[in-house]
Each structure stands twice: as structure tokens, then as C-alpha cells.
mmCIF file of C-alpha atoms in Angstrom:
data_model
loop_
_atom_site.group_PDB
_atom_site.id
_atom_site.type_symbol
_atom_site.label_atom_id
_atom_site.label_comp_id
_atom_site.label_asym_id
_atom_site.label_seq_id
_atom_site.Cartn_x
_atom_site.Cartn_y
_atom_site.Cartn_z
ATOM 1 C CA MET Z 1 9.879 -2.742 -5.381
ATOM 2 C CA GLN Z 2 6.625 -4.497 -5.771
ATOM 3 C CA LEU Z 3 4.303 -4.588 -2.828
ATOM 4 C CA ASN Z 4 0.729 -5.662 -1.602
ATOM 5 C CA CYS Z 5 -0.705 -3.072 0.973
ATOM 6 C CA ASP Z 6 -3.846 -2.419 2.918
ATOM 7 C CA VAL Z 7 -6.091 0.558 1.947
ATOM 8 C CA THR Z 8 -6.315 2.450 5.379
ATOM 9 C CA GLU Z 9 -7.968 5.399 4.042
ATOM 10 C CA CYS Z 10 -9.633 6.869 0.675
ATOM 11 C CA VAL Z 11 -11.433 10.097 1.163
ATOM 12 C CA GLN Z 12 -12.191 13.096 -1.060
ATOM 13 C CA ILE Z 13 -10.316 16.120 -0.179
ATOM 14 C CA SER Z 14 -11.359 18.394 -3.009
ATOM 15 C CA ASN Z 15 -13.552 18.678 -5.801
ATOM 16 C CA HIS Z 16 -11.735 16.313 -7.866
ATOM 17 C CA THR Z 17 -8.936 15.034 -5.432
ATOM 18 C CA TYR Z 18 -8.603 12.136 -3.183
ATOM 19 C CA LYS Z 19 -6.247 11.317 -0.554
ATOM 20 C CA VAL Z 20 -5.354 7.597 -0.362
ATOM 21 C CA MET Z 21 -3.310 6.136 2.351
ATOM 22 C CA LEU Z 22 -1.578 2.736 1.988
ATOM 23 C CA LYS Z 23 0.182 0.560 4.809
ATOM 24 C CA ALA Z 24 2.560 -2.327 3.909
ATOM 25 C CA ASP Z 25 4.030 -4.838 6.290
ATOM 26 C CA LYS Z 26 7.480 -3.462 5.978
ATOM 27 C CA GLU Z 27 9.308 -0.488 5.403
ATOM 28 C CA ILE Z 28 8.769 0.926 2.116
ATOM 29 C CA SER Z 29 12.054 1.983 0.251
ATOM 30 C CA PHE Z 30 12.102 5.078 -2.199
ATOM 31 C CA LYS Z 31 13.751 8.388 -2.695
ATOM 32 C CA ALA Z 32 11.743 11.678 -2.138
ATOM 33 C CA GLY Z 33 10.146 12.941 -5.307
ATOM 34 C CA GLN Z 34 9.672 9.433 -6.931
ATOM 35 C CA TYR Z 35 6.648 7.865 -7.779
ATOM 36 C CA LEU Z 36 4.563 4.551 -7.988
ATOM 37 C CA PHE Z 37 2.890 2.427 -10.467
ATOM 38 C CA PHE Z 38 -0.802 0.962 -9.279
ATOM 39 C CA LEU Z 39 -0.917 -2.365 -10.724
ATOM 40 C CA LEU Z 40 -4.618 -2.989 -11.394
ATOM 41 C CA ASN Z 41 -3.597 -6.304 -13.562
ATOM 42 C CA GLU Z 42 -0.763 -7.756 -14.997
ATOM 43 C CA GLN Z 43 -0.868 -5.385 -17.971
ATOM 44 C CA ASP Z 44 -2.345 -2.309 -16.336
ATOM 45 C CA LYS Z 45 -0.024 -0.049 -14.542
ATOM 46 C CA ARG Z 46 -0.837 3.634 -13.733
ATOM 47 C CA PRO Z 47 1.913 6.003 -11.986
ATOM 48 C CA PHE Z 48 1.129 8.656 -9.443
ATOM 49 C CA SER Z 49 3.405 10.794 -7.358
ATOM 50 C CA ILE Z 50 4.005 9.648 -3.771
ATOM 51 C CA ALA Z 51 3.230 12.484 -1.360
ATOM 52 C CA ASN Z 52 5.125 11.380 1.691
ATOM 53 C CA VAL Z 53 8.551 10.992 2.865
ATOM 54 C CA PRO Z 54 10.490 7.770 2.849
ATOM 55 C CA HIS Z 55 11.433 5.357 5.421
ATOM 56 C CA SER Z 56 7.844 4.333 6.842
ATOM 57 C CA GLN Z 57 5.289 1.553 6.255
ATOM 58 C CA LYS Z 58 3.027 4.166 4.835
ATOM 59 C CA ILE Z 59 2.198 5.817 1.328
ATOM 60 C CA GLU Z 60 0.297 8.901 0.892
ATOM 61 C CA LEU Z 61 -1.156 9.502 -2.723
ATOM 62 C CA HIS Z 62 -3.360 12.500 -4.034
ATOM 63 C CA ILE Z 63 -5.062 11.371 -6.972
ATOM 64 C CA GLY Z 64 -6.934 13.999 -9.168
ATOM 65 C CA ALA Z 65 -10.220 12.171 -10.350
ATOM 66 C CA SER Z 66 -12.402 14.292 -12.456
ATOM 67 C CA GLY Z 67 -15.489 13.152 -14.587
ATOM 68 C CA TYR Z 68 -13.116 13.590 -17.626
ATOM 69 C CA SER Z 69 -10.323 11.265 -16.605
ATOM 70 C CA ASP Z 70 -11.002 7.624 -16.672
ATOM 71 C CA PHE Z 71 -7.264 7.052 -15.947
ATOM 72 C CA ALA Z 72 -7.630 8.456 -12.230
ATOM 73 C CA ASN Z 73 -11.141 7.374 -12.045
ATOM 74 C CA GLU Z 74 -10.643 3.911 -12.468
ATOM 75 C CA VAL Z 75 -7.861 3.755 -10.049
ATOM 76 C CA ILE Z 76 -9.997 5.226 -7.343
ATOM 77 C CA GLU Z 77 -12.976 2.728 -8.218
ATOM 78 C CA HIS Z 78 -10.214 0.058 -8.009
ATOM 79 C CA ILE Z 79 -8.997 1.242 -4.553
ATOM 80 C CA LYS Z 80 -12.638 1.707 -2.920
ATOM 81 C CA SER Z 81 -13.640 -1.779 -4.085
ATOM 82 C CA LYS Z 82 -10.505 -3.387 -2.306
ATOM 83 C CA LYS Z 83 -11.078 -1.282 0.646
ATOM 84 C CA MET Z 84 -14.495 -2.298 0.772
ATOM 85 C CA GLN Z 85 -13.601 -6.078 0.491
ATOM 86 C CA ASN Z 86 -10.555 -5.844 2.916
ATOM 87 C CA GLN Z 87 -8.435 -6.694 0.182
ATOM 88 C CA LYS Z 88 -4.939 -5.479 -0.682
ATOM 89 C CA VAL Z 89 -3.732 -3.595 -3.642
ATOM 90 C CA SER Z 90 -0.678 -4.057 -5.467
ATOM 91 C CA ILE Z 91 1.807 -1.315 -6.183
ATOM 92 C CA ASP Z 92 5.446 -0.919 -7.682
ATOM 93 C CA VAL Z 93 7.360 1.725 -5.646
ATOM 94 C CA GLY Z 94 10.546 3.724 -6.554
ATOM 95 C CA HIS Z 95 10.329 4.960 -10.045
ATOM 96 C CA GLY Z 96 11.563 8.354 -11.499
ATOM 97 C CA ASN Z 97 14.546 10.402 -11.923
ATOM 98 C CA ALA Z 98 13.299 13.690 -10.390
ATOM 99 C CA TRP Z 99 13.921 12.772 -6.860
ATOM 100 C CA LEU Z 100 15.319 15.001 -4.264
ATOM 101 C CA ARG Z 101 19.231 15.608 -4.392
ATOM 102 C CA GLU Z 102 19.705 15.697 -0.928
ATOM 103 C CA LYS Z 103 23.586 16.437 -0.834
ATOM 104 C CA SER Z 104 22.859 19.591 -2.868
ATOM 105 C CA ASN Z 105 23.261 22.715 -0.817
ATOM 106 C CA ARG Z 106 21.644 25.124 -3.352
ATOM 107 C CA PRO Z 107 18.363 26.579 -2.568
ATOM 108 C CA LYS Z 108 15.425 24.700 -3.767
ATOM 109 C CA LEU Z 109 12.226 26.027 -5.925
ATOM 110 C CA LEU Z 110 9.386 23.750 -6.027
ATOM 111 C CA ILE Z 111 6.783 24.136 -8.671
ATOM 112 C CA ALA Z 112 3.498 22.437 -8.687
ATOM 113 C CA GLY Z 113 0.271 22.614 -10.821
ATOM 114 C CA GLY Z 114 -2.714 21.045 -9.392
ATOM 115 C CA THR Z 115 -2.025 17.476 -7.997
ATOM 116 C CA GLY Z 116 1.447 17.957 -8.881
ATOM 117 C CA PHE Z 117 1.700 19.237 -5.184
ATOM 118 C CA SER Z 118 2.134 15.519 -4.185
ATOM 119 C CA TYR Z 119 5.572 15.294 -5.609
ATOM 120 C CA VAL Z 120 6.113 18.712 -4.147
ATOM 121 C CA LYS Z 121 4.851 17.794 -0.692
ATOM 122 C CA SER Z 122 7.243 14.586 -0.487
ATOM 123 C CA ILE Z 123 10.355 16.883 -1.455
ATOM 124 C CA MET Z 124 9.192 19.789 0.741
ATOM 125 C CA GLU Z 125 8.914 17.288 3.911
ATOM 126 C CA LYS Z 126 12.075 15.755 3.277
ATOM 127 C CA VAL Z 127 14.043 19.160 3.063
ATOM 128 C CA ILE Z 128 12.512 20.130 6.383
ATOM 129 C CA LEU Z 129 13.098 16.738 8.088
ATOM 130 C CA ASP Z 130 16.882 16.926 7.113
ATOM 131 C CA ASN Z 131 17.534 20.510 7.931
ATOM 132 C CA GLN Z 132 14.881 23.152 9.223
ATOM 133 C CA ASP Z 133 16.907 26.031 8.010
ATOM 134 C CA GLU Z 134 16.942 25.214 4.428
ATOM 135 C CA THR Z 135 15.907 27.769 1.953
ATOM 136 C CA ILE Z 136 12.818 26.550 0.122
ATOM 137 C CA PHE Z 137 10.369 28.343 -2.041
ATOM 138 C CA VAL Z 138 7.054 26.708 -2.912
ATOM 139 C CA TYR Z 139 4.822 27.552 -5.692
ATOM 140 C CA TRP Z 140 1.467 26.034 -5.998
ATOM 141 C CA GLY Z 141 -1.196 27.084 -8.821
ATOM 142 C CA THR Z 142 -4.467 25.426 -9.141
ATOM 143 C CA LYS Z 143 -7.766 26.413 -10.704
ATOM 144 C CA THR Z 144 -9.619 27.228 -7.724
ATOM 145 C CA LYS Z 145 -9.258 28.008 -4.081
ATOM 146 C CA LYS Z 146 -10.848 24.560 -3.186
ATOM 147 C CA ASP Z 147 -8.237 22.674 -5.145
ATOM 148 C CA LEU Z 148 -5.634 23.875 -2.853
ATOM 149 C CA TYR Z 149 -6.355 21.031 -0.616
ATOM 150 C CA CYS Z 150 -3.008 21.307 1.754
ATOM 151 C CA HIS Z 151 -2.903 25.051 1.839
ATOM 152 C CA GLN Z 152 -3.135 25.610 5.341
ATOM 153 C CA GLN Z 153 -0.667 22.871 6.049
ATOM 154 C CA VAL Z 154 1.860 24.481 3.920
ATOM 155 C CA LEU Z 155 1.016 28.112 5.478
ATOM 156 C CA ALA Z 156 1.782 26.267 8.707
ATOM 157 C CA TYR Z 157 5.217 25.473 7.219
ATOM 158 C CA GLN Z 158 5.782 28.955 6.406
ATOM 159 C CA GLN Z 159 4.975 30.397 9.803
ATOM 160 C CA LYS Z 160 7.069 27.814 11.662
ATOM 161 C CA TYR Z 161 10.337 27.900 9.302
ATOM 162 C CA LYS Z 162 12.095 31.136 8.746
ATOM 163 C CA ASN Z 163 13.694 30.310 5.477
ATOM 164 C CA PHE Z 164 10.153 28.644 4.190
ATOM 165 C CA ASN Z 165 8.413 30.687 1.418
ATOM 166 C CA TYR Z 166 5.080 29.721 -0.010
ATOM 167 C CA GLU Z 167 3.069 31.450 -2.994
ATOM 168 C CA ALA Z 168 -0.587 30.062 -3.978
ATOM 169 C CA THR Z 169 -2.084 30.986 -6.821
ATOM 170 C CA ILE Z 170 -5.725 30.348 -8.404
ATOM 171 C CA GLU Z 171 -7.034 31.003 -11.947
ATOM 172 C CA SER Z 172 -10.529 31.518 -10.983
ATOM 173 C CA ASN Z 173 -11.417 35.177 -9.823
ATOM 174 C CA GLU Z 174 -12.849 33.957 -6.402
ATOM 175 C CA SER Z 175 -13.678 36.457 -3.463
ATOM 176 C CA HIS Z 176 -12.593 35.746 0.009
ATOM 177 C CA TRP Z 177 -9.002 34.908 -1.158
ATOM 178 C CA ASN Z 178 -5.926 36.485 0.135
ATOM 179 C CA GLY Z 179 -3.563 34.858 -2.037
ATOM 180 C CA ARG Z 180 -2.497 35.677 -5.750
ATOM 181 C CA TYR Z 181 -4.392 35.181 -8.950
ATOM 182 C CA GLY Z 182 -3.218 33.944 -12.341
ATOM 183 C CA ASN Z 183 -1.222 31.323 -13.822
ATOM 184 C CA VAL Z 184 1.571 29.987 -11.313
ATOM 185 C CA LEU Z 185 4.246 30.418 -13.875
ATOM 186 C CA ASP Z 186 3.531 33.662 -14.652
ATOM 187 C CA VAL Z 187 3.131 34.772 -10.851
ATOM 188 C CA LEU Z 188 6.561 32.972 -10.454
ATOM 189 C CA ASP Z 189 8.292 34.847 -13.553
ATOM 190 C CA LYS Z 190 7.353 38.149 -11.844
ATOM 191 C CA ASP Z 191 9.051 36.976 -8.738
ATOM 192 C CA PHE Z 192 12.441 35.968 -9.929
ATOM 193 C CA ILE Z 193 15.182 37.662 -11.982
ATOM 194 C CA ASP Z 194 17.596 34.720 -11.899
ATOM 195 C CA TYR Z 195 17.240 31.089 -11.438
ATOM 196 C CA SER Z 196 20.915 29.887 -11.811
ATOM 197 C CA SER Z 197 21.597 29.452 -8.363
ATOM 198 C CA TYR Z 198 18.410 27.052 -7.592
ATOM 199 C CA ASP Z 199 17.763 23.358 -7.734
ATOM 200 C CA ILE Z 200 14.477 23.228 -9.457
ATOM 201 C CA TYR Z 201 11.651 20.452 -9.111
ATOM 202 C CA ILE Z 202 8.541 20.680 -11.341
ATOM 203 C CA CYS Z 203 5.331 18.541 -11.393
ATOM 204 C CA GLY Z 204 2.160 19.196 -12.908
ATOM 205 C CA PRO Z 205 0.513 18.872 -16.395
ATOM 206 C CA VAL Z 206 2.885 17.953 -19.455
ATOM 207 C CA PRO Z 207 2.481 21.243 -21.089
ATOM 208 C CA MET Z 208 2.894 23.388 -18.088
ATOM 209 C CA VAL Z 209 6.117 21.676 -17.220
ATOM 210 C CA GLY Z 210 7.683 22.238 -20.851
ATOM 211 C CA ARG Z 211 6.463 25.952 -20.559
ATOM 212 C CA ALA Z 212 8.147 26.118 -17.028
ATOM 213 C CA ARG Z 213 11.463 24.667 -18.513
ATOM 214 C CA ASP Z 214 11.730 27.080 -21.233
ATOM 215 C CA MET Z 215 10.591 30.165 -18.837
ATOM 216 C CA LEU Z 216 13.453 29.005 -16.350
ATOM 217 C CA ILE Z 217 16.070 28.465 -18.759
ATOM 218 C CA THR Z 218 15.572 32.112 -20.396
ATOM 219 C CA LYS Z 219 16.383 33.636 -16.668
ATOM 220 C CA GLY Z 220 19.415 31.319 -16.125
ATOM 221 C CA ALA Z 221 18.069 28.054 -14.840
ATOM 222 C CA LEU Z 222 20.535 25.227 -15.506
ATOM 223 C CA LEU Z 223 19.237 22.042 -17.068
ATOM 224 C CA GLU Z 224 21.497 19.773 -14.920
ATOM 225 C CA HIS Z 225 19.873 21.461 -12.065
ATOM 226 C CA MET Z 226 16.138 21.168 -13.061
ATOM 227 C CA TYR Z 227 14.001 17.816 -12.331
ATOM 228 C CA ALA Z 228 10.855 16.829 -13.648
ATOM 229 C CA ASP Z 229 9.845 13.471 -14.687
ATOM 230 C CA ALA Z 230 8.004 14.852 -17.583
ATOM 231 C CA PHE Z 231 11.327 16.020 -19.172
ATOM 232 C CA ASP Z 232 11.519 12.523 -20.492
ATOM 233 C CA TYR Z 233 8.110 13.051 -22.647
ATOM 234 C CA ILE Z 234 9.125 16.641 -24.105
#
């Protein structure tokens, strides 16, 4: 589904992450957990996870743009330029097979590395919207505390919904941090004995997703109940 959208917001929300809000002229059709392509030109399209729930005219994106990533930096510059000139951006929505299986009654385990949280956020909020009593476990790992750009929002969900469980972990040894330290997969592995009953959704760097798949399988995770678009490349 190709659309032209207005850029309503493009703000930096952490050291290397931008929140981008787009608005279309009609409701945008996609499934929670899918991604879109930014169309920079006819030959150049770049994928980013959608961070909001479906059935809206809005799109929320979390784009990690560091000095080492031309892939993302060029998209941010493109968005800023279009916004400044009051021009629309072009996107192609509704891609990927790692979308939320809404009919499943299995508990959900959502695993995010870095801005892979945008994928998790879409699924997490859709599950809550459909059934506030659904059992959800969210594990989010980043390098620093500042990279947990939605931390307070997710903590609020944990306080509000009785079956919502959240663990955040950082890899840097920072003071004034009440959460856990270390790699998110190592933290996860300490907490679970058996994954066989879960629907598992994963998003992050491709090496992390590959390691997660191998680790989870050793404790009973079923491939038919594990979802990550990166599985297509590993």
C-alpha cells in the first residue's frame, strides 16, 4: 500500500534515535508488527518497523540514526527536508510476516534490542488494546539508559496491567539505574526455564536475532511460534 504522508513530527528522543510521526489522508492498513519502506526515489526504498497500532491515519517510527549509519541518517535528512518544505514523503506500508497472531491464546514473549523496540511496541499495544488481561513479557535491551527512550511509558503499562511484565537491561555500567545490567538475551535466559508455551516475537540487530533463535530453541521454543523478519536472512 503506497501512500504520500505529511511529516507532523521529527524529533530526537535519545542520543541516536528519532521519533517520526506521519499522517495520511486516509486510514492506513497494516498488521501490528509489520514494517514499511521509505521511498527515497524509484530505486531506493528502506525498511523501518511501524511503532503504533493499526487502524489510524498516523504512522509512528523510531529511527536509529548514528554517525555510523548512512542508511538511517539519509532517511532522517530526507524527512527533515520534506518537513521543512511542507512536502509529503512517500511510503509503502504492510510488509513482513512477523506480525501479531491475534487469534492465538498463548502468552506473548516480546524481545527487543535497541530500536527493535518499535516493532515490539506495535505488538504490545495491540495486545493490550484487544485484551488487557493478556499475559505479556517484554524484554528490552540497549547499550545505555538513555537509549531506553520509552522506558517510563512501558513501566506505566506494567503498573496498570496485572499480567504485563517488563524487564529492561543496559550493557553499560551506569549509576542511578535501578534495572538490570548485561545483554538482554543473557538476562532473559536467567529468567526462563521453558519457552515451549509462548508466542515469541523478536526484533533487533540480525546477529542478536540469530542468537536468540538458537538460545530459545534449546529451552523448548517452537519455530512455528517464533516470529522475526530477520529469520529470512539467517
